[in-house]
PDB file of C-alpha atoms in Angstrom:
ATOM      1  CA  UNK A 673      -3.638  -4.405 -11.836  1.00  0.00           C
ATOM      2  CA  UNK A 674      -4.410  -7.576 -10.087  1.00  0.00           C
ATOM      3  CA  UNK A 675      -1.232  -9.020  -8.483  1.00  0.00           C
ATOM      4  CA  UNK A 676      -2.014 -12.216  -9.351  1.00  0.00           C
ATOM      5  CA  UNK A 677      -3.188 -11.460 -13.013  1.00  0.00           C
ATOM      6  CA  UNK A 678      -0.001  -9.900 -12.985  1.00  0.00           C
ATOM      7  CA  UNK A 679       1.976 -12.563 -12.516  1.00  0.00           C
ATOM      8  CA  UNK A 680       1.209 -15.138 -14.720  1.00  0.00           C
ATOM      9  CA  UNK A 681       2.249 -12.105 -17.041  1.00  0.00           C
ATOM     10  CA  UNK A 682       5.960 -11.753 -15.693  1.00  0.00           C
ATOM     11  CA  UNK A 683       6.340 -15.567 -15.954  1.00  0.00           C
ATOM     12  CA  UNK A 684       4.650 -16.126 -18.961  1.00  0.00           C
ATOM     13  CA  UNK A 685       7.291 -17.499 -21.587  1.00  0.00           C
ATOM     14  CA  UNK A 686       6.106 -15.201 -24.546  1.00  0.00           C
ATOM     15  CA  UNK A 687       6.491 -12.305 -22.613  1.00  0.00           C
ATOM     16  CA  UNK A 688       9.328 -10.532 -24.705  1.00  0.00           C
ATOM     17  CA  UNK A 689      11.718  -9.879 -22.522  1.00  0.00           C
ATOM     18  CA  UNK A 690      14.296 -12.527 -23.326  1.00  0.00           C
ATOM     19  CA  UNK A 691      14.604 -14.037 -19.762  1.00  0.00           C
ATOM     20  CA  UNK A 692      12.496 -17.760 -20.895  1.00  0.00           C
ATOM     21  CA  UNK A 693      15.588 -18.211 -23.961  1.00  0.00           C
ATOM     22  CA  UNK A 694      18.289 -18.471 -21.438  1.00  0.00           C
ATOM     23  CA  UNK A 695      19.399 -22.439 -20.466  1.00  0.00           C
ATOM     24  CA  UNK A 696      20.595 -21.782 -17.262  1.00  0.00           C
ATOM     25  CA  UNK A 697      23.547 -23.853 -17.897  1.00  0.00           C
ATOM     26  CA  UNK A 698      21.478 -26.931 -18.938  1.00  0.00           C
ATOM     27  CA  UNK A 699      23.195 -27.062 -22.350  1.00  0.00           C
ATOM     28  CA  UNK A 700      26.740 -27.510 -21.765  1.00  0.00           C
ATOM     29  CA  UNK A 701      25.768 -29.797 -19.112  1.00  0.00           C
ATOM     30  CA  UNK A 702      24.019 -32.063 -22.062  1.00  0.00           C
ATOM     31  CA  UNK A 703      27.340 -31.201 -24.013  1.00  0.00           C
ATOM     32  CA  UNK A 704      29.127 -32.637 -21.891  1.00  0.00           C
ATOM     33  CA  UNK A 705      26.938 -35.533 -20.790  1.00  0.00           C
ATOM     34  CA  UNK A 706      25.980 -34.786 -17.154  1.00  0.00           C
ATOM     35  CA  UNK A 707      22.239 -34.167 -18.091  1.00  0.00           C
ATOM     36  CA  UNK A 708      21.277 -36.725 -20.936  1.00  0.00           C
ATOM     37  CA  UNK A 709      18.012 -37.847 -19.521  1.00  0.00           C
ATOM     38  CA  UNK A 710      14.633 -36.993 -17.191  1.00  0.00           C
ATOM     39  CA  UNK A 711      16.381 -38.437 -14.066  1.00  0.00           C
ATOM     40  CA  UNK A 712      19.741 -36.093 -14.309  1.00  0.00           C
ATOM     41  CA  UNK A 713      17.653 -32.821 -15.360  1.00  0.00           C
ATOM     42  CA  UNK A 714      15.250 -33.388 -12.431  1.00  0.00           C
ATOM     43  CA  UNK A 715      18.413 -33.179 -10.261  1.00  0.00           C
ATOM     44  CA  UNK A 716      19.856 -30.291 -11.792  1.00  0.00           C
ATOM     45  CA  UNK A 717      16.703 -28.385 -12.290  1.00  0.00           C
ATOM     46  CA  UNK A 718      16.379 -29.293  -7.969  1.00  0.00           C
ATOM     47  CA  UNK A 719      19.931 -28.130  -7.522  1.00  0.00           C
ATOM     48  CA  UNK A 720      19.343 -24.741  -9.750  1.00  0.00           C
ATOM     49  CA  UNK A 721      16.839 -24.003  -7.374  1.00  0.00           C
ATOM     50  CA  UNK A 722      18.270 -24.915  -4.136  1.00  0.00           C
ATOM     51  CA  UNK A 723      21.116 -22.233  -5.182  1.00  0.00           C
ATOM     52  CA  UNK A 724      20.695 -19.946  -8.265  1.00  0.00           C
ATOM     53  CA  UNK A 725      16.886 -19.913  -7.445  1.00  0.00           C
ATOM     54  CA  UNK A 726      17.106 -19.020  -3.760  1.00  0.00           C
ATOM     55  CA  UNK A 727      19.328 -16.389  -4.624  1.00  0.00           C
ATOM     56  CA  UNK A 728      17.369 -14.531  -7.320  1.00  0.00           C
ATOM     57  CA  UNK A 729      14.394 -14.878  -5.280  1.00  0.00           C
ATOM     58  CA  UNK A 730      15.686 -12.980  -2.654  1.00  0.00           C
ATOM     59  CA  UNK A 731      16.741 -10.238  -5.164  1.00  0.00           C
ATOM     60  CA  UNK A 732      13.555  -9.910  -6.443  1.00  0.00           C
ATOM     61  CA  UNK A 733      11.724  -9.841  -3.097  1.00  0.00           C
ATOM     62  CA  UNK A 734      14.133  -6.919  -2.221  1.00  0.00           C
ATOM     63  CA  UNK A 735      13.834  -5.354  -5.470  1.00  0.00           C
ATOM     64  CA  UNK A 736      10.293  -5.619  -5.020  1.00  0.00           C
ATOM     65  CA  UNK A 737      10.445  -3.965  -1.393  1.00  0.00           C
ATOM     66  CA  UNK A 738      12.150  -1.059  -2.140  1.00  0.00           C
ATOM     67  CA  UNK A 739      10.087  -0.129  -5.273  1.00  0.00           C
ATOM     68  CA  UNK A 740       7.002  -0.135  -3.372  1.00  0.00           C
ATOM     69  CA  UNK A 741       8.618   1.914  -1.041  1.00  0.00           C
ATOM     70  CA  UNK A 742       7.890   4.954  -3.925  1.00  0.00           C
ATOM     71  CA  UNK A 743      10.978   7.046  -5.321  1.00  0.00           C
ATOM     72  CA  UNK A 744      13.184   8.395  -2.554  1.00  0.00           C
ATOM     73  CA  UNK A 745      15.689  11.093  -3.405  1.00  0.00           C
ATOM     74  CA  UNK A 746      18.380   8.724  -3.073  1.00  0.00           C
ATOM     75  CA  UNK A 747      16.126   6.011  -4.913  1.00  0.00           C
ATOM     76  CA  UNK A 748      19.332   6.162  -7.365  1.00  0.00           C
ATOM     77  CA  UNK A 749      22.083   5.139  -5.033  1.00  0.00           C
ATOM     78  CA  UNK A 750      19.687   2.182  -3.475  1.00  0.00           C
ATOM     79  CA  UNK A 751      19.141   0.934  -6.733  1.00  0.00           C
ATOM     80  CA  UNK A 752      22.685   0.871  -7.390  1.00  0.00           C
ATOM     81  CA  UNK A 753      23.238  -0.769  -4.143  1.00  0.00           C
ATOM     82  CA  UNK A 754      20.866  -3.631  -4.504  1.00  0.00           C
ATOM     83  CA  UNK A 755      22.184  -4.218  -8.122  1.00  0.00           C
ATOM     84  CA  UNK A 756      25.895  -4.387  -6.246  1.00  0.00           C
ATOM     85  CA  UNK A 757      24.565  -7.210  -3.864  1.00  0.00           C
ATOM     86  CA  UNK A 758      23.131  -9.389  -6.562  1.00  0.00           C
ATOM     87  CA  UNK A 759      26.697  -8.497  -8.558  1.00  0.00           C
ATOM     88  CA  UNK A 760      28.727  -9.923  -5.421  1.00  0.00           C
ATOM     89  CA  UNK A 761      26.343 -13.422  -5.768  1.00  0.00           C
ATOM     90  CA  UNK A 762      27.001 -13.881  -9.290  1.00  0.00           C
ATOM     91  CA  UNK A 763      30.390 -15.240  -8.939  1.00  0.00           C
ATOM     92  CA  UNK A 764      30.465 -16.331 -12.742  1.00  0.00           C
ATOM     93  CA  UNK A 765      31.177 -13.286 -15.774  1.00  0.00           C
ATOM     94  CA  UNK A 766      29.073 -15.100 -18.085  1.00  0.00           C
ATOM     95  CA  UNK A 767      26.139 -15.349 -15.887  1.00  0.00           C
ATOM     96  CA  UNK A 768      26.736 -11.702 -14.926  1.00  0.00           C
ATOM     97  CA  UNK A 769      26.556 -10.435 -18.287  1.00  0.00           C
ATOM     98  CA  UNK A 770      23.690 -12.824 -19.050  1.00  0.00           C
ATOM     99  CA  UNK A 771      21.779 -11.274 -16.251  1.00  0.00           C
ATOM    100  CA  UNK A 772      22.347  -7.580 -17.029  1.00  0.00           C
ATOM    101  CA  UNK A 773      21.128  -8.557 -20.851  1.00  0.00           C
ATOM    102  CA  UNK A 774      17.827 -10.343 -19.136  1.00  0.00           C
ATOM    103  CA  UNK A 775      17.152  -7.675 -17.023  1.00  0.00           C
ATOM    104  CA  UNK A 776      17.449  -4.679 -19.725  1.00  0.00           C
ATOM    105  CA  UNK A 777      15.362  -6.736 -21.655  1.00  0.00           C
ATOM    106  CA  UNK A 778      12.660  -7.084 -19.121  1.00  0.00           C
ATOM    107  CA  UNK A 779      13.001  -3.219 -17.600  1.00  0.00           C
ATOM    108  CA  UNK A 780      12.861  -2.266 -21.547  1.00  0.00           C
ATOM    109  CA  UNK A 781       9.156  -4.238 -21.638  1.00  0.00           C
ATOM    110  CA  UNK A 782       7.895  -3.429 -17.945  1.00  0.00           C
ATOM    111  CA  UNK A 783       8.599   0.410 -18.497  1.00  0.00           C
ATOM    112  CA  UNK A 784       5.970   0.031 -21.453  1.00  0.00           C
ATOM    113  CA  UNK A 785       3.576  -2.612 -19.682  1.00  0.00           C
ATOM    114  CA  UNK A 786       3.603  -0.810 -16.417  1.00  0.00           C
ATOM    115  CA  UNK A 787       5.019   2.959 -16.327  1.00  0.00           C
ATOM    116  CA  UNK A 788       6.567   3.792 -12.604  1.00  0.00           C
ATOM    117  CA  UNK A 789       8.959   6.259 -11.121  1.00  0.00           C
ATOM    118  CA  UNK A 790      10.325   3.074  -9.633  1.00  0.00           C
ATOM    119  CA  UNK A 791      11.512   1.751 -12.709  1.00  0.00           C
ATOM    120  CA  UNK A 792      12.390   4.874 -14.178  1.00  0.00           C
ATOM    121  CA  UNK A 793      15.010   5.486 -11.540  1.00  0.00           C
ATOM    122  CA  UNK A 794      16.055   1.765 -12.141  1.00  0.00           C
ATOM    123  CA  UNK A 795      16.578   2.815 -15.713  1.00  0.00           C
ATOM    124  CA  UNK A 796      18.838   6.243 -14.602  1.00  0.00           C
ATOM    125  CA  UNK A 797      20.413   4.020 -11.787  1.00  0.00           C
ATOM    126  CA  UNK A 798      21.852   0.762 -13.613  1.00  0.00           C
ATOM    127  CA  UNK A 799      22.246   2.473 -17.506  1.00  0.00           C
ATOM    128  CA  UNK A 800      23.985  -1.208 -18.573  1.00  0.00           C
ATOM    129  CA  UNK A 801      21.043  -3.125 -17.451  1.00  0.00           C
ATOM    130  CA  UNK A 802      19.771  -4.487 -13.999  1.00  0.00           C
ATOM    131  CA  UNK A 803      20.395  -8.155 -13.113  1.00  0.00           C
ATOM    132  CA  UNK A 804      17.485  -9.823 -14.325  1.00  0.00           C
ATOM    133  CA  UNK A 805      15.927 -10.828 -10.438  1.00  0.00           C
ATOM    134  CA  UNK A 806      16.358  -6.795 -10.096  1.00  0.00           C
ATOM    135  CA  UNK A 807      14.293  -5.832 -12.845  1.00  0.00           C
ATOM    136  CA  UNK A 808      11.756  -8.634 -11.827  1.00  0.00           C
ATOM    137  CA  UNK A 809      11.039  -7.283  -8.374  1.00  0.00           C
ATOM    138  CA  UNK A 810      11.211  -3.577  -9.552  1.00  0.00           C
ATOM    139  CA  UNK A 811       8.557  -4.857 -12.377  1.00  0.00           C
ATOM    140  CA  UNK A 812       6.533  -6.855 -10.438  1.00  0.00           C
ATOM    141  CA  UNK A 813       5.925  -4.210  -7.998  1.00  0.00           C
ATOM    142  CA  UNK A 814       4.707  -2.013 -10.702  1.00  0.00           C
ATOM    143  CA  UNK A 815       2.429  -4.323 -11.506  1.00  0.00           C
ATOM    144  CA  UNK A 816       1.136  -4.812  -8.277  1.00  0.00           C
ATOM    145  CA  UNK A 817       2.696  -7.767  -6.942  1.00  0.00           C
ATOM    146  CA  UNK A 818       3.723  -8.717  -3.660  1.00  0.00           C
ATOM    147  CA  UNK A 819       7.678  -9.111  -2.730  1.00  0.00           C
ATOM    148  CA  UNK A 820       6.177 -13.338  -2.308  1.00  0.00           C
ATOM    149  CA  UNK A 821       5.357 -13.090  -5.784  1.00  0.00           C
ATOM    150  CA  UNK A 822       8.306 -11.687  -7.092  1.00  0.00           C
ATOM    151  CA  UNK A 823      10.116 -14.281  -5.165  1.00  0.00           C
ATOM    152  CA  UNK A 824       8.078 -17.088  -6.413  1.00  0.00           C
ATOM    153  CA  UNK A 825       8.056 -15.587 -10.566  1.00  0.00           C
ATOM    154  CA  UNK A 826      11.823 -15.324 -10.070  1.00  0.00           C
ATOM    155  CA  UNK A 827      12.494 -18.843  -8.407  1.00  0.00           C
ATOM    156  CA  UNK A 828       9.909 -20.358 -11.233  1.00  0.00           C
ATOM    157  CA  UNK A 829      11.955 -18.552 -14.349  1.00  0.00           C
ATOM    158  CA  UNK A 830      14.907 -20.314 -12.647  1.00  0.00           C
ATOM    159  CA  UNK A 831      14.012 -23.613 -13.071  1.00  0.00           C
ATOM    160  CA  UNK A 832      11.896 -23.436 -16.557  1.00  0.00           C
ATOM    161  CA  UNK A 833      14.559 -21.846 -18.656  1.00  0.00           C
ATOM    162  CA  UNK A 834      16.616 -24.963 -18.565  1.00  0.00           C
ATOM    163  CA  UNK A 835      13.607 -27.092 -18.854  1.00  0.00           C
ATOM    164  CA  UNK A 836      12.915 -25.283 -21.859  1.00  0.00           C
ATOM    165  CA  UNK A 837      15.929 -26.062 -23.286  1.00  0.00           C
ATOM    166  CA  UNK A 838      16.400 -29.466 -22.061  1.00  0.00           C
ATOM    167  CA  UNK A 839      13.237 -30.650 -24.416  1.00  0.00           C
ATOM    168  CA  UNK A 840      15.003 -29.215 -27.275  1.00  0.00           C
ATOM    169  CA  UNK A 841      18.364 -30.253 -26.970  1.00  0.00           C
ATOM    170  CA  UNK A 842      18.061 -34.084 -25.937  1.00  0.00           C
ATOM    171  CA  UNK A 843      14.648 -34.477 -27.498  1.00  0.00           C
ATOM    172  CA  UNK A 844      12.749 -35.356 -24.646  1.00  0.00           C
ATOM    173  CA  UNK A 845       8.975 -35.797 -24.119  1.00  0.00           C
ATOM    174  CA  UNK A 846       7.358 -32.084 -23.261  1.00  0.00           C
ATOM    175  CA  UNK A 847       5.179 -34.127 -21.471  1.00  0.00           C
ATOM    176  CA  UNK A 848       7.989 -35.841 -19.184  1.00  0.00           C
ATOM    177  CA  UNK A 849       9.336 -32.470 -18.348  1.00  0.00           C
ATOM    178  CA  UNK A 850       6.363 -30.768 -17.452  1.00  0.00           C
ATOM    179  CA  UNK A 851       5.517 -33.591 -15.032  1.00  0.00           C
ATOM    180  CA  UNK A 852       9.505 -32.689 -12.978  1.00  0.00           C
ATOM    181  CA  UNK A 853       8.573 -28.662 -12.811  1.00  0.00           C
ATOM    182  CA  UNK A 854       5.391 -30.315 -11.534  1.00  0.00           C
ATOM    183  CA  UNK A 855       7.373 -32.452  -8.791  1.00  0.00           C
ATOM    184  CA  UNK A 856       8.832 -28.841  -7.855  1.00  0.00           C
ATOM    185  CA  UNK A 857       5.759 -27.164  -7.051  1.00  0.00           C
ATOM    186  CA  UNK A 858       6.127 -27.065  -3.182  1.00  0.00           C
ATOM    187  CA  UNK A 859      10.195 -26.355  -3.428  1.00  0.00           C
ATOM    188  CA  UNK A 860       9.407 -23.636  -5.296  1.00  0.00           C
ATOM    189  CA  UNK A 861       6.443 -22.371  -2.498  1.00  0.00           C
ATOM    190  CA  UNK A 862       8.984 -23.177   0.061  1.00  0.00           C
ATOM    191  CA  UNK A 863      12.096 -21.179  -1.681  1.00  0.00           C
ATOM    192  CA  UNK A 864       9.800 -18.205  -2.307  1.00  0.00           C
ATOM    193  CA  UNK A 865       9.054 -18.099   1.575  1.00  0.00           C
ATOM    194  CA  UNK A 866      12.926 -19.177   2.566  1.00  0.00           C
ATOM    195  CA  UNK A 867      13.711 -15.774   0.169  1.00  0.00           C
ATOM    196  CA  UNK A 868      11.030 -13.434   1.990  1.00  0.00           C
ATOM    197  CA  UNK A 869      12.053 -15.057   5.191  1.00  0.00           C
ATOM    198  CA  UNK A 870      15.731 -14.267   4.451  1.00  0.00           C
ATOM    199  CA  UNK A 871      15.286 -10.252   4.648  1.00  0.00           C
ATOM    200  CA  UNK A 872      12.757 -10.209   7.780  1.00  0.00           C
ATOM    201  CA  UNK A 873      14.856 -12.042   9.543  1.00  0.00           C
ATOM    202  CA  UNK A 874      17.277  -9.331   9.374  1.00  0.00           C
ATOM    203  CA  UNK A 875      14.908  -6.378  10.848  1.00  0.00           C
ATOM    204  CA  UNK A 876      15.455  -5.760  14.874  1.00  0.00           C
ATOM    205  CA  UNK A 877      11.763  -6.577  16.176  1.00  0.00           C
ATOM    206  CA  UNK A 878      11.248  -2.319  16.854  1.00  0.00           C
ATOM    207  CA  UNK A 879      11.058  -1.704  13.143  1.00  0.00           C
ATOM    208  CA  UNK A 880       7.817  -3.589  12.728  1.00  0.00           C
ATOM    209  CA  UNK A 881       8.849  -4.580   9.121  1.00  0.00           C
ATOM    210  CA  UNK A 882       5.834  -5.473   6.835  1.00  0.00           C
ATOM    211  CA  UNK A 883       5.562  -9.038   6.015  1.00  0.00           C
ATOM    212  CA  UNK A 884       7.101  -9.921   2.865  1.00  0.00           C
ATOM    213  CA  UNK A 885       3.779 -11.682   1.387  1.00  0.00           C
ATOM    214  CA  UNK A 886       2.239  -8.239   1.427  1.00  0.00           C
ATOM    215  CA  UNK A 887       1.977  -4.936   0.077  1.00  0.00           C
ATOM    216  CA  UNK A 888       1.209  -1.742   1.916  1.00  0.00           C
ATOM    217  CA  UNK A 889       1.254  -0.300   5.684  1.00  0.00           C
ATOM    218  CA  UNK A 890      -0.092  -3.089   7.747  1.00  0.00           C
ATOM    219  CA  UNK A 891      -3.189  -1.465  10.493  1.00  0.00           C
ATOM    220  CA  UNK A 892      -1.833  -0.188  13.779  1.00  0.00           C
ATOM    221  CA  UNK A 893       1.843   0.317  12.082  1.00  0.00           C
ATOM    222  CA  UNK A 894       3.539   3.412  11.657  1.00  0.00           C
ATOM    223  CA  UNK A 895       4.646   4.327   8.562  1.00  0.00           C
ATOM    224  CA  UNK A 896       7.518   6.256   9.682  1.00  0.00           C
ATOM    225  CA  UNK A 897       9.392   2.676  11.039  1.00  0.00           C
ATOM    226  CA  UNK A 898       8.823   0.918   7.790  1.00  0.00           C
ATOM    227  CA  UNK A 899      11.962  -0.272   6.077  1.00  0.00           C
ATOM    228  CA  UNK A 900      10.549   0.524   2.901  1.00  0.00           C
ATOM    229  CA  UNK A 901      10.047   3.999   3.471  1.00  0.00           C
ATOM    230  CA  UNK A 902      12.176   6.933   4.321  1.00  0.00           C
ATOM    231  CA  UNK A 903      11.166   8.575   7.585  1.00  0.00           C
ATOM    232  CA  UNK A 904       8.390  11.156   7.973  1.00  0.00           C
ATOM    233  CA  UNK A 905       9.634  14.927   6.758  1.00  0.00           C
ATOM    234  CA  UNK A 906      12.567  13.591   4.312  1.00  0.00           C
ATOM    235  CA  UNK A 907      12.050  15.642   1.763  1.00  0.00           C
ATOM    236  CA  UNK A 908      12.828  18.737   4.208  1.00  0.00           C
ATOM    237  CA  UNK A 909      15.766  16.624   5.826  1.00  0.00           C
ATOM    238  CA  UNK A 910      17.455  20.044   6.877  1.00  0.00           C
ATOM    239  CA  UNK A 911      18.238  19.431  10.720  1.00  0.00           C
ATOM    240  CA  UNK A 912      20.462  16.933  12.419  1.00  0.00           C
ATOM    241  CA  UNK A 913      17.805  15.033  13.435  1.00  0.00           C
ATOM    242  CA  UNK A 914      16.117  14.524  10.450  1.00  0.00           C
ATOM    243  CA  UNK A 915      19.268  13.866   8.794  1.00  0.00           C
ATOM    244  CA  UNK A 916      20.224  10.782  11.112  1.00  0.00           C
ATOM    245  CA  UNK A 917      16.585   9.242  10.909  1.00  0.00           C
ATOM    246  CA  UNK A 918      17.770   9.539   7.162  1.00  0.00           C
ATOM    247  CA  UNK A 919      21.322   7.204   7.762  1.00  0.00           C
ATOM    248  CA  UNK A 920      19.239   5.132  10.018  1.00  0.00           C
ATOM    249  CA  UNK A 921      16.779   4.404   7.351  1.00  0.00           C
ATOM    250  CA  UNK A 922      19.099   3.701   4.666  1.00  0.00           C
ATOM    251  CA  UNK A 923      21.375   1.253   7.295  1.00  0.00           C
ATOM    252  CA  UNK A 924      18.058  -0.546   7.812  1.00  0.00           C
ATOM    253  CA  UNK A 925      17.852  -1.528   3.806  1.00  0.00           C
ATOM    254  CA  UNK A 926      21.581  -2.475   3.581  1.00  0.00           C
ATOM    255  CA  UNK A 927      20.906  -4.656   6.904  1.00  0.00           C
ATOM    256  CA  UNK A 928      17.835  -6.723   5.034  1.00  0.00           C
ATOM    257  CA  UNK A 929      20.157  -6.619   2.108  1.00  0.00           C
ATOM    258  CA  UNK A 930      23.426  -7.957   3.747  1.00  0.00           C
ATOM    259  CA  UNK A 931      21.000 -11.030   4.921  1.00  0.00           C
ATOM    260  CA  UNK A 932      20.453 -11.637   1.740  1.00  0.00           C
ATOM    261  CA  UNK A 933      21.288 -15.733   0.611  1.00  0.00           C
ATOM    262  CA  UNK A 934      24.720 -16.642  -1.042  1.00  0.00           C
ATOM    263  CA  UNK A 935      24.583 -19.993  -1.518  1.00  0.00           C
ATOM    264  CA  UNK A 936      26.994 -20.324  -4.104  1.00  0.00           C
ATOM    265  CA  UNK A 937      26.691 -22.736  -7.419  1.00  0.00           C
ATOM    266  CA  UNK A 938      30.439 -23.814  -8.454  1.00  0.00           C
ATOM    267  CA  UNK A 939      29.368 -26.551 -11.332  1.00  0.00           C
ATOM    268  CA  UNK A 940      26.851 -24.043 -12.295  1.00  0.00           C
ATOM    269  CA  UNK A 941      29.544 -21.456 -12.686  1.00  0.00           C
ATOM    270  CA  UNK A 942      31.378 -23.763 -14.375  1.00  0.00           C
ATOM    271  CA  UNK A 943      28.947 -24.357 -16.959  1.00  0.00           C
ATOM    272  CA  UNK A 944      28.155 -21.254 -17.406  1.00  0.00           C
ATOM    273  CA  UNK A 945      32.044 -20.363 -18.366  1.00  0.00           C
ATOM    274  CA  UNK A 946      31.966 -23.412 -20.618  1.00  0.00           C
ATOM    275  CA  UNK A 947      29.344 -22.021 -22.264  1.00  0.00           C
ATOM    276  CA  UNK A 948      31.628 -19.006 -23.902  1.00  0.00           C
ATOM    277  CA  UNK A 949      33.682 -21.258 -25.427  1.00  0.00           C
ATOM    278  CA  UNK A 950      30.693 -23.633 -26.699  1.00  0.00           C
ATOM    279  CA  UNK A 951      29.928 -22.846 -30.611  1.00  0.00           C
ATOM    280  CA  UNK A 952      26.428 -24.327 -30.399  1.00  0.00           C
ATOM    281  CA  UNK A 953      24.992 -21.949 -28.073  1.00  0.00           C
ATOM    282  CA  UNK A 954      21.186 -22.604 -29.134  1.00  0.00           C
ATOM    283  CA  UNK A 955      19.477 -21.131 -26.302  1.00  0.00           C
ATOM    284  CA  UNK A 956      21.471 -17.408 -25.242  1.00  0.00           C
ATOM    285  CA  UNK A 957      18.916 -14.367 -24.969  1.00  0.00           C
TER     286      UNK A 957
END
């Protein structure tokens, strides 16, 4: 499929996977009057993405990455891995559990849209669910995307959930609120490249890493030194030597991944904890 057919898919609203019905915090921040007009949700919706947004685009750009990389026999303890990284960036339980129901929604759906191995071994790896910018890299490389696409459908779904919401819940004009995701069209260009730029920054130059806007071995590359893919003869990894190209490989993902962002969100948190003990809850997937 066309990665860029496939793409409006992921961040289509009616695609049922649950991940368009979440507020992002929006609504206890209009319950308790921080956001009751255009001018404050423009600010939140630019501080959601300067944090929250950054962050799950870089997930989904590494999520992305490794299932293009194909299904390695240890596919199951990466998986876990990356879903451990986005865990230690999600410093708020509600938002944690609010991912992992997102993101089984949205592995439930892509495993019918677009069968893998990749998001089989997701399935097998993270039983309780996937955070949601997991599932969205694993699905969008399935589709076809690139790990820049991923990173831009995950830092857009940051930003339009609480849009969403916002027009319902202080009756603003669809119109008005349209026009501020509009305003955010080159922040959210710019945070999908910051994301990408975040793991190849992390890649000594003698691993020729592919670039993140792109899918496949680049010409002139070898195969063998992408960080995508496990060295040439791992599936008969019997001698020592094969055995530390393996450990090499694998230190090489946890390097990209330890350079993944953190910018942390405390009033976001905070919402998001406020939001448990909120009885209106209108907009929880």
């Amino acid at each position: 499929m066309n990665g860029d057919a496939a793409l409006l898919l992921l961040a289509d609203s009616r695609l049922p996977a649950g991940g368009h019905a979440h507020s992002g915090g929006v609504e206890e921040a209009v319950r308790r009057g921080e956001v009751t007009g255009a001018g404050d949700l423009a600010r939140f919706l630019r501080g959601r993405l300067a944090t929250a947004g950054l962050v799950t685009a870089a997930l989904a750009a590494a999520a992305c990455e490794l299932a293009a990389a194909g299904d390695p026999a240890d596919g199951v303890s990466l998986w876990r891995r990356l879903d451990a990284e986005a865990d230690a960036r999600t410093a708020s339980p509600a938002q944690r559990e609010a991912a992992r129901l997102q993101g089984r929604l949205l592995l439930r759906t892509a495993r019918r849209m677009w069968p893998s191995a990749a998001l089989d071994t997701l399935a097998r790896a993270v039983p309780e669910g996937p955070h949601h910018p997991v599932a969205l890299g694993a699905a969008a490389a399935s589709a076809g995307c690139a790990p820049r696409q991923a990173a831009l459908a995950a830092a857009y779904t940051s930003v339009t959930g609480p849009a969403t919401a916002a027009v319902r819940l202080l009756g603003l004009d669809p119109v008005t609120v349209h026009r501020l995701l509009a305003d955010l069209a080159t922040a959210l260009d710019d945070t999908a490249r910051a994301a990408c730029a975040s793991l190849d920054d992390a890649i000594p130059e003698d691993d020729e890493p592919e670039e993140c806007g792109h899918q496949g071995p680049q010409p002139g590359r070898h195969q063998g030194h992408q960080p995508g893919r496990p060295p040439a003869g791992h599936a008969a990894a019997h001698t020592a030597e094969h055995v530390a190209e393996h450990a090499a490989w694998q230190a090489r993902w946890h390097a990209r991944w330890h350079a993944l962002p953190g910018h942390s969100a405390p009033a976001l948190d905070l919402l998001a904890e406020g939001h448990l003990t909120n009885p209106m809850k209108l907009f929880v997937s």
